[in-house]
Coordinates of C-alpha atoms in Angstrom, one line a residue:
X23 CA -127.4 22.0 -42.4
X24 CA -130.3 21.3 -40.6
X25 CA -128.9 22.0 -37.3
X26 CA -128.3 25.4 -38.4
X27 CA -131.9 25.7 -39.7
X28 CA -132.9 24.7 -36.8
X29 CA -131.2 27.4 -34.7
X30 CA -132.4 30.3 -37.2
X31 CA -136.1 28.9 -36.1
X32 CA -135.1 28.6 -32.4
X33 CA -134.1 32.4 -32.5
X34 CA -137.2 33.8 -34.0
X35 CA -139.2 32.1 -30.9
X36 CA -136.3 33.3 -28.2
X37 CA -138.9 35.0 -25.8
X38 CA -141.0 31.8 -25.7
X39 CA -138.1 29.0 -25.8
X40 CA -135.7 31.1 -23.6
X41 CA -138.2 31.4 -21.2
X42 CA -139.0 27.5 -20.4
X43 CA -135.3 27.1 -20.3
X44 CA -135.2 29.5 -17.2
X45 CA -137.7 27.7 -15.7
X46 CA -136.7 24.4 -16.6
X47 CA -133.6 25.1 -13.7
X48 CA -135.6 27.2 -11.7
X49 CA -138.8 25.7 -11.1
X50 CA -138.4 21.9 -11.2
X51 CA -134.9 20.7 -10.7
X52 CA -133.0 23.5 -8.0
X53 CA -134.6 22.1 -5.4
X54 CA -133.3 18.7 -6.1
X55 CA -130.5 18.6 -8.7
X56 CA -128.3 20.8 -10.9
X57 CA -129.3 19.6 -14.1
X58 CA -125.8 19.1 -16.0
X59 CA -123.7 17.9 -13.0
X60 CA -121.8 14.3 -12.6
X61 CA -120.6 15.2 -9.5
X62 CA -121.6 15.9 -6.3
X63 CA -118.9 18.4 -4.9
X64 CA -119.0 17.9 -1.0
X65 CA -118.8 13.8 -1.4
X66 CA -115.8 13.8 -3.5
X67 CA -114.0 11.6 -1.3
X68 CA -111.5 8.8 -1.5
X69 CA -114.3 6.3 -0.7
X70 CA -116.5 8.6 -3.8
X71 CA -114.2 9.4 -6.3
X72 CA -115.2 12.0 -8.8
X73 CA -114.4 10.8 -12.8
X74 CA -113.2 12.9 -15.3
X75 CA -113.7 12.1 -19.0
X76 CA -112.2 13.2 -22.5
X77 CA -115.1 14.4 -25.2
X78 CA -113.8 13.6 -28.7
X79 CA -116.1 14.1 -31.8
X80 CA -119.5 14.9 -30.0
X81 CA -119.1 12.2 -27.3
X82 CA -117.7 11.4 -24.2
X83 CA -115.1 8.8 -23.4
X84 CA -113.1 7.1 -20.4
X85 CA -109.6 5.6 -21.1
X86 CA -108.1 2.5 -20.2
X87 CA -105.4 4.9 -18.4
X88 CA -106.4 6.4 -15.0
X89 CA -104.9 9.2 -13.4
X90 CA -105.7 9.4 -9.6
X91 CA -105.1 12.6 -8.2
X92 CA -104.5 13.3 -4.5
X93 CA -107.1 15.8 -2.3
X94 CA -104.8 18.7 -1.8
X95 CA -105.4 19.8 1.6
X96 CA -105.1 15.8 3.2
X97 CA -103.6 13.7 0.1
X98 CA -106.7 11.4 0.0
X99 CA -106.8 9.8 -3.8
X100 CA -110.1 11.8 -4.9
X101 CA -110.2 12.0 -8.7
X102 CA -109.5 9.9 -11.1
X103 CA -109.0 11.3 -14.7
X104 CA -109.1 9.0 -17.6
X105 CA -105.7 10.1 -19.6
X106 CA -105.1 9.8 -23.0
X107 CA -102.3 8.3 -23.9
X108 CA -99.6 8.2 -26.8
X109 CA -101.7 5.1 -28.2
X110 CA -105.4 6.9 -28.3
X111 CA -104.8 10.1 -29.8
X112 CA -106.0 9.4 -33.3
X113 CA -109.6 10.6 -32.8
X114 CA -108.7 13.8 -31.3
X115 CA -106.4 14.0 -34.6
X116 CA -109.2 12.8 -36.9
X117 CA -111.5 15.5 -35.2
X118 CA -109.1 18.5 -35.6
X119 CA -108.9 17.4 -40.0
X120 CA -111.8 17.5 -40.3
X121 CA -112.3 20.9 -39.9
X122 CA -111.3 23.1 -42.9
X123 CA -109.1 26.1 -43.0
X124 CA -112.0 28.1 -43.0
X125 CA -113.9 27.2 -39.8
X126 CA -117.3 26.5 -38.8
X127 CA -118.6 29.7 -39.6
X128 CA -117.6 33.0 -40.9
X129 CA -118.7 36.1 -42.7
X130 CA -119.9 34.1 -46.0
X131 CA -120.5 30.6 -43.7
X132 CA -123.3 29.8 -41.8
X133 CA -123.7 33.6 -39.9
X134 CA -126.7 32.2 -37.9
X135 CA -123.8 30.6 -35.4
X136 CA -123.0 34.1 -34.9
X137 CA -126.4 34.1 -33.3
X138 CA -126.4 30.8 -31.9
X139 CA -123.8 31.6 -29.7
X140 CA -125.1 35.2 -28.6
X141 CA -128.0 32.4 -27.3
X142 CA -125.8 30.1 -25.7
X143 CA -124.0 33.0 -23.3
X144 CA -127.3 34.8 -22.6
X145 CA -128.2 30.8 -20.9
X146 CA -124.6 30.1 -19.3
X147 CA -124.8 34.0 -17.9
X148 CA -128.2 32.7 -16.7
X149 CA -127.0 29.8 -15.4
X150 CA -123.9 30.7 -13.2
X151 CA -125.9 33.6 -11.7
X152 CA -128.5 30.8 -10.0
X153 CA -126.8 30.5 -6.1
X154 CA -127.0 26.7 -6.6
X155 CA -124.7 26.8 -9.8
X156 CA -122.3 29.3 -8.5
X157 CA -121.6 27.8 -5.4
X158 CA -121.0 24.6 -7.1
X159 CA -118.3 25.8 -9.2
X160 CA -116.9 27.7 -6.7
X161 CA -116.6 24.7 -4.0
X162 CA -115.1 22.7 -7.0
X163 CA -112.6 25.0 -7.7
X164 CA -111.6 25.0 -4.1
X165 CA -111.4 21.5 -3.7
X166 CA -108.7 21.3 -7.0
X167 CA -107.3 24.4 -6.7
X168 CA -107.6 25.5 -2.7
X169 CA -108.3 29.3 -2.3
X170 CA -110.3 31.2 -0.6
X171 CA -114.4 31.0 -1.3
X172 CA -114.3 34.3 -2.5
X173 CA -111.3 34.0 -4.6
X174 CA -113.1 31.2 -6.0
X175 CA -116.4 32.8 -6.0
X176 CA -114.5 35.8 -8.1
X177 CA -113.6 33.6 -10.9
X178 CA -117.0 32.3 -11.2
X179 CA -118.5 35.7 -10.8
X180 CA -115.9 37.0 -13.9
X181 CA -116.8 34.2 -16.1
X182 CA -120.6 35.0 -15.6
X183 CA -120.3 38.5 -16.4
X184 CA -118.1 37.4 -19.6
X185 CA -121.0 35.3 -20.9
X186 CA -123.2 38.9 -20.3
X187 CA -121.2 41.1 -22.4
X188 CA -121.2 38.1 -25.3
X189 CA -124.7 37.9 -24.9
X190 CA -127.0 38.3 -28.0
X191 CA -125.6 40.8 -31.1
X192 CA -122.4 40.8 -29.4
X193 CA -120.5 37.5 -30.9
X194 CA -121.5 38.6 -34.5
X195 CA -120.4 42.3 -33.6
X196 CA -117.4 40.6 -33.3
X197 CA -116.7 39.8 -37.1
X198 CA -117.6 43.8 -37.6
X199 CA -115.7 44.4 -41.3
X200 CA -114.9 47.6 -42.6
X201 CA -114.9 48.6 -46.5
X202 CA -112.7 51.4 -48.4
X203 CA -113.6 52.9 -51.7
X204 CA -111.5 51.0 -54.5
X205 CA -109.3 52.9 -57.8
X206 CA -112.6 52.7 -60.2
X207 CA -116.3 52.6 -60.3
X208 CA -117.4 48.7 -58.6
X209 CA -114.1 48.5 -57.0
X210 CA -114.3 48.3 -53.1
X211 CA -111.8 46.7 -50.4
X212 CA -113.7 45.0 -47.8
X213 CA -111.6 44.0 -44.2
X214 CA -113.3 40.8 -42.5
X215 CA -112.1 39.0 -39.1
X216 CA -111.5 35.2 -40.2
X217 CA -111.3 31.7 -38.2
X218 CA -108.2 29.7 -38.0
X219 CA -110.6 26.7 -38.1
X220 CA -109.3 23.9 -36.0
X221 CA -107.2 25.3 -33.2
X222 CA -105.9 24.3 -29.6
X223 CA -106.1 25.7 -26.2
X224 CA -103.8 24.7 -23.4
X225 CA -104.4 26.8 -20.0
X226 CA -103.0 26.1 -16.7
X227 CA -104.5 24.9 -13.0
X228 CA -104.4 28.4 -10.8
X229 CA -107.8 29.4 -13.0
X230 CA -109.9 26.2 -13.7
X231 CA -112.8 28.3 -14.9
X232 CA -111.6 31.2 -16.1
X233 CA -109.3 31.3 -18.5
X234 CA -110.2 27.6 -20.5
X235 CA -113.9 29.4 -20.5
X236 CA -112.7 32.5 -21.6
X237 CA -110.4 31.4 -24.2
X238 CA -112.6 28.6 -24.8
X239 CA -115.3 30.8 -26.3
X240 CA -113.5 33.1 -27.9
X241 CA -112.3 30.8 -30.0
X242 CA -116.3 29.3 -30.6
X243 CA -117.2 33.0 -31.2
X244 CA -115.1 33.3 -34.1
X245 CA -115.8 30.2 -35.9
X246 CA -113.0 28.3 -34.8
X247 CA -113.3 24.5 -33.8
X248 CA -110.8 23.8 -30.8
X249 CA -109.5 20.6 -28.8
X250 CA -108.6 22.1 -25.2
X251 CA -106.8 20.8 -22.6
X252 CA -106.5 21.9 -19.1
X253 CA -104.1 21.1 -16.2
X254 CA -105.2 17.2 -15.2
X255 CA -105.3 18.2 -11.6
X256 CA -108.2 21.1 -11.9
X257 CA -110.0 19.5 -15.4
X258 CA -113.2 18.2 -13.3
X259 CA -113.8 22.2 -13.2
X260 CA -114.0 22.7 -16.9
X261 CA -115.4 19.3 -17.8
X262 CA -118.6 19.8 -15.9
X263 CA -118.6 23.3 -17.3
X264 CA -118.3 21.7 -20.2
X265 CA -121.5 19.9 -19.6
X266 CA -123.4 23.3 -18.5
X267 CA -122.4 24.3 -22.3
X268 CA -123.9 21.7 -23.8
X269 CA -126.9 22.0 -21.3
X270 CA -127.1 25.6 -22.6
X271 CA -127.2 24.5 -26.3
X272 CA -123.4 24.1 -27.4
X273 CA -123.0 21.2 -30.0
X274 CA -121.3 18.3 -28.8
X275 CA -119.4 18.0 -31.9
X276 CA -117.7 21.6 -31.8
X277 CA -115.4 20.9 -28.8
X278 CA -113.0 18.0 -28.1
X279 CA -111.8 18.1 -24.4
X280 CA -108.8 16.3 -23.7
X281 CA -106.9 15.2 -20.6
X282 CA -103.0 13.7 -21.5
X283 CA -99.8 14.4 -20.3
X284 CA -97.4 17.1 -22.2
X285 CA -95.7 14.7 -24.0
X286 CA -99.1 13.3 -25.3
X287 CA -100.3 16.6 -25.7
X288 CA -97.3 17.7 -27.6
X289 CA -98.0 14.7 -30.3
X290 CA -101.6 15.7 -30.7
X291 CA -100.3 19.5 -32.0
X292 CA -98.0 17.9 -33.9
X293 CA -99.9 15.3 -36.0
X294 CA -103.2 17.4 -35.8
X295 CA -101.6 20.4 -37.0
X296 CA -104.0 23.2 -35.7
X297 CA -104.1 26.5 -37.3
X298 CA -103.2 28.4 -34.2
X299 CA -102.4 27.2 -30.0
X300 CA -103.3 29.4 -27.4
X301 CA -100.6 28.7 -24.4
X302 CA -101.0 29.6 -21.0
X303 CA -98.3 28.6 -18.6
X304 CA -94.4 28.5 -18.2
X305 CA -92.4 30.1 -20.1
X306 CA -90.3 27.1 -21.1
X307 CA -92.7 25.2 -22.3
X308 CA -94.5 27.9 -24.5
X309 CA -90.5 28.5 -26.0
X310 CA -90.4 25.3 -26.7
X311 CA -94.1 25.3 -28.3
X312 CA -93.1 27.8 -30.6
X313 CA -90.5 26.5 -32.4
X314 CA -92.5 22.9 -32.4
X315 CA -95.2 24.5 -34.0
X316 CA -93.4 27.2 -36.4
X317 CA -94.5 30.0 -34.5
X318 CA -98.6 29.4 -35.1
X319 CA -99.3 30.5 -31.2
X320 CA -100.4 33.0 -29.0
X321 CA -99.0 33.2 -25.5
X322 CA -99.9 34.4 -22.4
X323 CA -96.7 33.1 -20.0
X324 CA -95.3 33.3 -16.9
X325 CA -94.5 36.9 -15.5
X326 CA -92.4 37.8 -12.7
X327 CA -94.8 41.1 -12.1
X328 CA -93.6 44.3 -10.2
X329 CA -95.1 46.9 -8.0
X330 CA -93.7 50.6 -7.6
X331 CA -94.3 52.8 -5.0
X332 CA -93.6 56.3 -6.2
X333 CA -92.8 59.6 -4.2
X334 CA -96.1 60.7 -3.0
X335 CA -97.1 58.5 0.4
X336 CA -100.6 58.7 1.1
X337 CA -103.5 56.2 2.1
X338 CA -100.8 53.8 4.1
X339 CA -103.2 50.4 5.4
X340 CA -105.3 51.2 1.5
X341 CA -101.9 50.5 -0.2
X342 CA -100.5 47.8 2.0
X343 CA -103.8 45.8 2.1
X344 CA -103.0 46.1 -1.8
X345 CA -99.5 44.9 -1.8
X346 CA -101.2 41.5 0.8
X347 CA -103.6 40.3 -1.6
X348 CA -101.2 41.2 -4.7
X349 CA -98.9 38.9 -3.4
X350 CA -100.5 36.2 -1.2
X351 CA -104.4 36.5 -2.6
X352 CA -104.6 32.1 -4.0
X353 CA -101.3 31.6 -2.0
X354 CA -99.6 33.9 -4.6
X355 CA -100.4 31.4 -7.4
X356 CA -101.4 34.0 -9.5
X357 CA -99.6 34.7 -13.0
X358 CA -100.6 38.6 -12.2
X359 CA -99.2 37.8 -8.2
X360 CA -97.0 41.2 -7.3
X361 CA -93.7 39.1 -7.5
X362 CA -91.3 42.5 -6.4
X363 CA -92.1 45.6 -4.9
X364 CA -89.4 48.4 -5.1
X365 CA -90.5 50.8 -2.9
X366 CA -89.8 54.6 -3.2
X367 CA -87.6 56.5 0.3
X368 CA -90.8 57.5 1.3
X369 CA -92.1 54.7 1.9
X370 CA -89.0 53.4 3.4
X371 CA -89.8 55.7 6.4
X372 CA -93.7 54.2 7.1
X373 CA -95.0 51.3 8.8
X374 CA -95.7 49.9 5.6
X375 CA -93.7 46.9 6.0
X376 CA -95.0 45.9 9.4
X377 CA -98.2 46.5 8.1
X378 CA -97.7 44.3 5.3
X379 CA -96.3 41.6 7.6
X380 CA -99.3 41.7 10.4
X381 CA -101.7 41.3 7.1
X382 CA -100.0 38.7 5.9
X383 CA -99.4 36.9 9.0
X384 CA -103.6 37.0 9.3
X385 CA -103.9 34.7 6.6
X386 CA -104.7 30.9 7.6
X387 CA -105.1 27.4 6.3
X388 CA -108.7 27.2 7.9
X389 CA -110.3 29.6 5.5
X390 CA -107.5 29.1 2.7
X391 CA -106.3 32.4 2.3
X392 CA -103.0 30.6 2.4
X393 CA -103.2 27.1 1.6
X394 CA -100.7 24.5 -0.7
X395 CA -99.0 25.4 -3.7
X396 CA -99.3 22.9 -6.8
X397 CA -96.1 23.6 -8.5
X398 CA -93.2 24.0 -5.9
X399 CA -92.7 21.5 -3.0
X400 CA -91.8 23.3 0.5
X401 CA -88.2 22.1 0.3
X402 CA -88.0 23.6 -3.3
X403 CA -89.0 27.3 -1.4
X404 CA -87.0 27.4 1.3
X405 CA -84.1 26.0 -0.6
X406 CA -84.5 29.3 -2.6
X407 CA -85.1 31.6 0.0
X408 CA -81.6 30.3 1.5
X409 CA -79.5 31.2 -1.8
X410 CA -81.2 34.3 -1.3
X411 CA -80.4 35.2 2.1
X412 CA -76.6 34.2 0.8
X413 CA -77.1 38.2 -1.2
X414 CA -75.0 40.5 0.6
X415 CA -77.6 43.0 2.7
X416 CA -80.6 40.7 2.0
X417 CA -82.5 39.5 4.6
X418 CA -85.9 37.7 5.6
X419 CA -88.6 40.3 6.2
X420 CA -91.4 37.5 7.8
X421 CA -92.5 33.9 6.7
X422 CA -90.0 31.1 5.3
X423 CA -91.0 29.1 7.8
X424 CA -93.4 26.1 6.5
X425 CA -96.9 25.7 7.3
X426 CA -97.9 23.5 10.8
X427 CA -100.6 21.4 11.7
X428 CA -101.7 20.5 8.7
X429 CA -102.0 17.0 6.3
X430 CA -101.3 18.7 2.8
X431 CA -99.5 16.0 0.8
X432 CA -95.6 16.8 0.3
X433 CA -95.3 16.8 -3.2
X434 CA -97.2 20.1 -2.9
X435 CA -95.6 22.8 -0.9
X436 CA -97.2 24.6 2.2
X437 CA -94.9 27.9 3.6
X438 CA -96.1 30.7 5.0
X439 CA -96.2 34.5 3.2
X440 CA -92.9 34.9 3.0
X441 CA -91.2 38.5 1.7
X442 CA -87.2 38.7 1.6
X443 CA -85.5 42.5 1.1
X444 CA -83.1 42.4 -1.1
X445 CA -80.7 45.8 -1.8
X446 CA -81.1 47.3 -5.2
X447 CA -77.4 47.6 -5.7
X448 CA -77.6 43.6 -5.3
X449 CA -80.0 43.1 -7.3
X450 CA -78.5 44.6 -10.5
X451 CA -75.6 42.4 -10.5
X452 CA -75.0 40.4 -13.5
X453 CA -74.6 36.9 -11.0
X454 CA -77.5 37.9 -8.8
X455 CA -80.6 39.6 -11.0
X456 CA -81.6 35.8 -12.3
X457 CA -81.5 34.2 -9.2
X458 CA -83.5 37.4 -7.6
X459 CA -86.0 37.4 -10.8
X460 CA -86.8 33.5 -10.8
X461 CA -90.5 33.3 -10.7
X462 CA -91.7 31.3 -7.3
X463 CA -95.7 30.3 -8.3
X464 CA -96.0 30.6 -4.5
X465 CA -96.3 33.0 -1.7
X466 CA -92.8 34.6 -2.2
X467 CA -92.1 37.8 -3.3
X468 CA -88.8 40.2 -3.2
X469 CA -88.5 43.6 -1.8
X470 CA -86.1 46.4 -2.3
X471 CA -86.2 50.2 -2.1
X472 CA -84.8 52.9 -3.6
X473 CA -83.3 56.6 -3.5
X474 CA -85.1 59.6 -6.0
X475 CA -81.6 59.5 -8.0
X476 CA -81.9 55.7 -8.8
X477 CA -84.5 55.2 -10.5
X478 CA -82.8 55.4 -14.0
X479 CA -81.5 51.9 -11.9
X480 CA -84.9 50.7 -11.2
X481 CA -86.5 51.2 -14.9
X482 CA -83.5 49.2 -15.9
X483 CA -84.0 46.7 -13.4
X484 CA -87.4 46.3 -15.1
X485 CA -86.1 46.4 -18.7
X486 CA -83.9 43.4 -18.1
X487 CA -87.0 41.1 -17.1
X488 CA -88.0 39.0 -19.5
X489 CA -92.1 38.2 -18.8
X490 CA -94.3 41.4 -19.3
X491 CA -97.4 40.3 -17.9
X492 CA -98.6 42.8 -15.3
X493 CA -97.1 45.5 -13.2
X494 CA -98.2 48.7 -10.9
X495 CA -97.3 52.0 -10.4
X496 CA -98.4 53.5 -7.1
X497 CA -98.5 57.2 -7.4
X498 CA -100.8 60.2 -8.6
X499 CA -97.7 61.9 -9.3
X500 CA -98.6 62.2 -13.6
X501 CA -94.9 63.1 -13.9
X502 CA -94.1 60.0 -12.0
X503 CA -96.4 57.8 -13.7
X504 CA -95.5 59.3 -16.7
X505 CA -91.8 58.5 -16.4
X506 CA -92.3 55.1 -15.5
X507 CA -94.8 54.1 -17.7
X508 CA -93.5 55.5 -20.6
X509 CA -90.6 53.5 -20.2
X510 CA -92.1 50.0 -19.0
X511 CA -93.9 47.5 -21.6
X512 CA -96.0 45.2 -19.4
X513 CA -99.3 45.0 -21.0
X514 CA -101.7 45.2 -18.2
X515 CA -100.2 48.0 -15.9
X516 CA -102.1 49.7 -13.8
X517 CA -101.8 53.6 -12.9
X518 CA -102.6 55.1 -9.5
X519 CA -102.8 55.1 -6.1
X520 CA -105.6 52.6 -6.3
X521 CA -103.0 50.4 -8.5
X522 CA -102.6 46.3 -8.0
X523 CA -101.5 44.0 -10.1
X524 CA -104.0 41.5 -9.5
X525 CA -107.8 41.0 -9.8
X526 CA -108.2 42.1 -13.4
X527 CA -112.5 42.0 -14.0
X528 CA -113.9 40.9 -17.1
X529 CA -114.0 44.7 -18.5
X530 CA -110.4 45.3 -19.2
X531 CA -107.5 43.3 -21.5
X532 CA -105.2 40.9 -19.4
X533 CA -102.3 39.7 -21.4
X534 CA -98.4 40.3 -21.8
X535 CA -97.2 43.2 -23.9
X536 CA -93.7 43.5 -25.7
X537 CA -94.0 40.0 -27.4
X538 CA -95.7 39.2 -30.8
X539 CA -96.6 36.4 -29.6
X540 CA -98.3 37.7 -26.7
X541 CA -102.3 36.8 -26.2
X542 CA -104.7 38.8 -24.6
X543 CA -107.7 37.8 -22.9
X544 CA -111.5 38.6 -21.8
X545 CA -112.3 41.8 -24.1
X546 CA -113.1 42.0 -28.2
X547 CA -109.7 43.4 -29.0
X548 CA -108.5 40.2 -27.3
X549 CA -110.2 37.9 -28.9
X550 CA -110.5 39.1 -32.1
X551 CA -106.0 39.4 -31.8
X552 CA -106.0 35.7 -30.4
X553 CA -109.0 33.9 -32.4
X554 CA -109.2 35.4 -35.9
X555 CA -107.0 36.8 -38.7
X556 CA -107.6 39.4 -40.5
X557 CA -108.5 38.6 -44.7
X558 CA -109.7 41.3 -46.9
X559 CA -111.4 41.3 -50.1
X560 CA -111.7 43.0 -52.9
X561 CA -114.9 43.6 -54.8
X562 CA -114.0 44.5 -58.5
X563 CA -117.4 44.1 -60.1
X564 CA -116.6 46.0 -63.1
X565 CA -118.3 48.4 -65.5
X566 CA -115.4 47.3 -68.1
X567 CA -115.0 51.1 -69.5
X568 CA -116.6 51.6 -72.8
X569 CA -114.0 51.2 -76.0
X570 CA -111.4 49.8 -73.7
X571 CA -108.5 47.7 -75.3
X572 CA -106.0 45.7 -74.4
X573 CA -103.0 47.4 -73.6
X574 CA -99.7 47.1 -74.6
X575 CA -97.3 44.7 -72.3
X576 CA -96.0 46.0 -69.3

C-alpha cells in the first residue's frame, strides 16, 4: 500500500522528479556507463562471458545449471544462462499463486498503477532514444540473433516508439468502460476491461526486444502479473531490458523472468496454472499448448506468408526490392518473411526475377544481411530444396548453394538466398502442396506464376494453408484487391502497390486472423484482445417502487 502511495506522490511532482531522472543518464553517467547494464556488449567473448540470470519474486538469481551458448557467427562459447531446471521451479510457481484472479490493479484496484505505468514508458521511451542505449541493444541483438544493424536498430527504434504511444493517460485509457441505460430508474450496465492476474508469456529468438517487450507490457498495462520466458539463446536481450525497467521504476516484484527448457517450461504452466499464456512460435508446440492448458492461450504462430502480384505491372526495381527484403531481410527469419510469391502473367514477362536474384545475390555475411539461421542446419535446407527440385517443372531460380568462408558453427545453418519455382498445377496436388507449404525459418522461399483464368486456383491455394499470419497483394487494381482480399483471412495483409509483408511499425495490429486463438500485438485493440477480458456490471441501486409487493411465483 505504501508503494502505491508513494507513486500517487511521485506523480503530482512529475515535472520536478522526471526531470532529474533525464539528467541523471544524461549528464553524469553517458559519458562513462549506461546505468542499468551487466554487460558490456563488444567484450562478450569466450575469454568474457556474458551471464544471464532468472528474476523470481523481486530478485535475481543464478542456478546451479549453466547453459553455455555458442557466438553465432564463429561458435566461440559466449554466454552462459543459468537454467532452471525441473528441480527449481517452485518459486516461480509460488510467485504466479500468489497473485489473485483479479490482478494487481484494475478498475476498482489500486488505479494509480494505471499511472504508474504511463510514467514508466514516458522513461523507457526516454531511455532507448539516448544513441548510447540504442546502440547497445541493437549490437546485442546482433551478437544473439545476427542481422543487419539496421534490422536491429528497427526493432529497437519500434519498441521505443511503443513506450511513446503508452506514455502518460494512455495505459489507463486502456481500461476505457462503457455504461448502457438499465430496465428502471438506478439500473445501469457498466462494460469494464479486466486482468487475468497471473499470466505467462513465451516469445521466440528472431525478435529479442520486440515482441517479449511488447507483449511484456501489455500484459503490466492491464494489471496482469506475468512470468516470461524468452528463447535461451537471445534472453541476455530482454534480461538487461529487464534491468532498464526496473531502472525506469518497474517493481521488481511484478515480473518473474525465467530461462528453462520447454519441458521445464511446460511444468511451470502446468503447476502454476496461469489465467492466460501468450505463445509465440511453432505451430506444434502452441497445438500442443492448447490442449495442455484447456485452451487459456492466445497465439501468434508460425505462418507460411504469401505475396501476390496482381495484373497491373508498374514500378518494377520498387516492387522487387520489396519481394528481397520480404524474403531475405534477418536471413528470412521473420514469422512475417514473404514465404511464396505467385506472380501474375504480367509479371512473368519482366525482369523481375533477375532483379530479384541480383538483389539478393548483393546480400553478404560481412554486414549480415544474410547471416546463420538458428533453427534449421544447412544440411536440413538443402535436403529440402532437393525433394523439391524432385516436383515435376520445378526448378532452382538462384542460391541453394551454402555460405563460404565463413566459421558459423554447424548446428546453425548458413545458405545463401535461395528461391525455387515451382508450377502452380504442381503445387495443388494433394502429395505435393505440404511438402511445397512447409515453413523453412530461413532464406527460402517458393515461386510460381499464374494465368488471369486461374486464379479461382490460386485463392484456393491460399485457403488450404493453415497459418494466417501476414500476406500482400500487389496491385492498385480495387477489383483485384478486392477479389483477393475478400476471399483471404490473414490478419495483417497489406493492400497496394506499396504492399510487403514484412516490417510492420508500431502503429498498426500484427497478428494471425481466422483463429480464435489468434493474438495480436503492438496496438490497444491488441492488447486489450490478448491481456484483459471483458466483465460487466450492473448497477441496480434501487428506488424499490412505492407500494411494491411481492409477486406471485413465477
Amino acid at each position: 500500500m505504501n508503494r502505491f502511495l508513494y507513486c500517487g506522490v511521485m506523480r503530482a511532482k512529475a515535472p520536478q522528479k522526471g526531470l532529474s531522472f533525464f539528467n541523471s543518464f544524461n549528464l553524469s553517467r553517458s559519458v562513462h556507463s549506461i546505468p542499468f547494464a551487466t554487460v558490456d556488449v563488444e567484450e562478450i567473448s569466450g575469454s568474457q562471458p556474458a551471464e544471464v540470470h532468472n528474476l523470481v519474486q523481486g530478485k535475481w538469481k543464478t542456478s546451479s545449471n549453466w547453459n553455455t551458448l555458442l557466438d553465432p557467427l564463429n561458435g566461440e562459447p559466449f554466454i552462459k544462462v543459468a537454467e532452471v531446471d525441473e528441480t527449481g521451479i517452485q518459486p516461480f510457481v509460488e510467485s504466479l499463486s500468489k497473485c489473485p484472479k483479479h490482478g494487481l490493479h484494475n478498475p476498482f484496484k489500486a488505479p494509480e498503477r494505471y499511472l504508474l505505468f504511463g510514467d514508466i514508458s514516458v522513461k523507457a521511451a526516454h531511455m532507448l532514444s539516448i544513441p548510447k542505449v540504442s546502440d547497445f541493444f541493437t549490437r546485442l541483438i546482433q551478437r544473439v540473433a545476427p542481422k543487419s544493424y539496421k534490422q536491429a536498430l528497427g526493432e529497437v527504434y519500434v519498441t521505443q516508439k511503443f513506450f511513446e504511444n503508452f506514455s502518460g493517460d494512455q495505459v489507463r485509457f486502456l481500461a476505457r468502460s462503457f455504461a448502457v441505460p438499465g430496465d428502471h430508474l438506478g439500473q445501469q450496465s457498466h462494460g469494464f476491461r479486466w486482468p487475468y492476474g497471473p499470466v505467462a508469456i513465451i516469445t521466440p529468438f528472431n525478435f529479442p526486444l520486440e515482441i517479449p517487450v511488447l507483449q511484456l507490457m501489455g500484459a503490466l498495462y492491464m494489471g496482469n502479473k506475468p512470468i516470461l520466458k524468452v528463447d535461451s539463446k537471445v534472453s541476455i536481450v530482454m534480461e538487461q531490458m529487464m534491468r532498464l525497467l526496473h531502472y525506469c521504476g518497474l517493481p521488481a516484484e511484478d515480473v518473474d523472468f525465467i530461462n528453462s527448457d520447454g519441458k521445464t517450461m511446460n511444468k511451470i504452466l502446468l503447476e502454476g496454472n496461469p489465467r492466460m499464456t501468450l505463445f509465440t512460435g511453432s505451430s506444434r508446440v502452441a497445438d500442443k499448448l492448447a490442449v495442455d492448458l484447456k485452451g487459456r492461450i492466445k497465439l501468434e504462430d508460425a505462418g507460411f506468408d504469401w505475396k501476390v502480384l496482381g495484373p497491373d505491372v508498374q514500378e518494377e526495381d520498387y516492387v522487387a526490392w520489396v519481394c528481397d527484403q520480404d524474403a531475405y531481410a534477418c536471413s528470412g527469419q521473420k514469422c512475417s518473411a514473404q514465404s511464396m510469391l505467385f506472380m501474375h502473367e504480367n509479371w512473368s514477362r519482366t525482369s523481375l526475377l533477375s532483379k530479384i536474384k541480383n538483389l539478393a545475390e548483393r546480400r553478404k555475411l560481412e554486414d549480415l544481411t544474410i547471416g546463420p539461421v538458428l533453427t534449421f542446419t544447412t544440411e536440413a535446407m538443402l535436403e529440402h530444396l532437393n525433394k523439391l527440385l524432385q516436383i515435376p517443372g520445378s526448378k532452382l531460380l538462384f542460391g541453394g548453394e551454402p555460405l563460404k568462408n565463413h566459421s558459423i558453427p554447424s548446428i546453425y545453418g548458413a545458405i545463401k538466398p535461395t528461391a525455387v519455382y515451382v508450377p502452380l498445377e504442381e503445387i495443388m496436388k494433394e502429395n505435393t502442396y505440404e511438402l511445397v507449404t512447409r515453413e523453412i525459418f530461413g532464406p527460402f522461399q517458393i515461386i510460381t506464376d499464374y494465368k488471369k483464368e486461374q486464379l479461382p486456383m490460386v485463392l484456393d491455394a491460399l485457403e488450404r494453408m493453415h497459418a494466417h499470419l501476414t500476406a500482400a497483394v500487389v496491385s492498385n487494381d480495387p477489383l483485384f484487391l478486392q477479389e483477393v482480399i475478400g476471399k483471404t483471412v490473414n490478419g495483417t495483409t497489406y493492400a497496394g502497390l506499396r504492399a510487403r509483408t514484412t516490417g510492420a511499425p508500431q502503429n498498426h495490429w500484427f497478428g494471425p486472423a481466422g483463429d480464435p486463438r489468434g493474438a495480436g500485438i503492438g496496438t490497444p485493440e491488441a492488447i486489450k484482445l490478448v491481456w484483459s477480458c471483458h466483465r460487466e456490471i450492473i448497477y441496480d441501486i434501487g428506488p424499490v417502487p412505492k407500494n411494491w409487493e411481492i409477486p406471485p411465483s413465477t
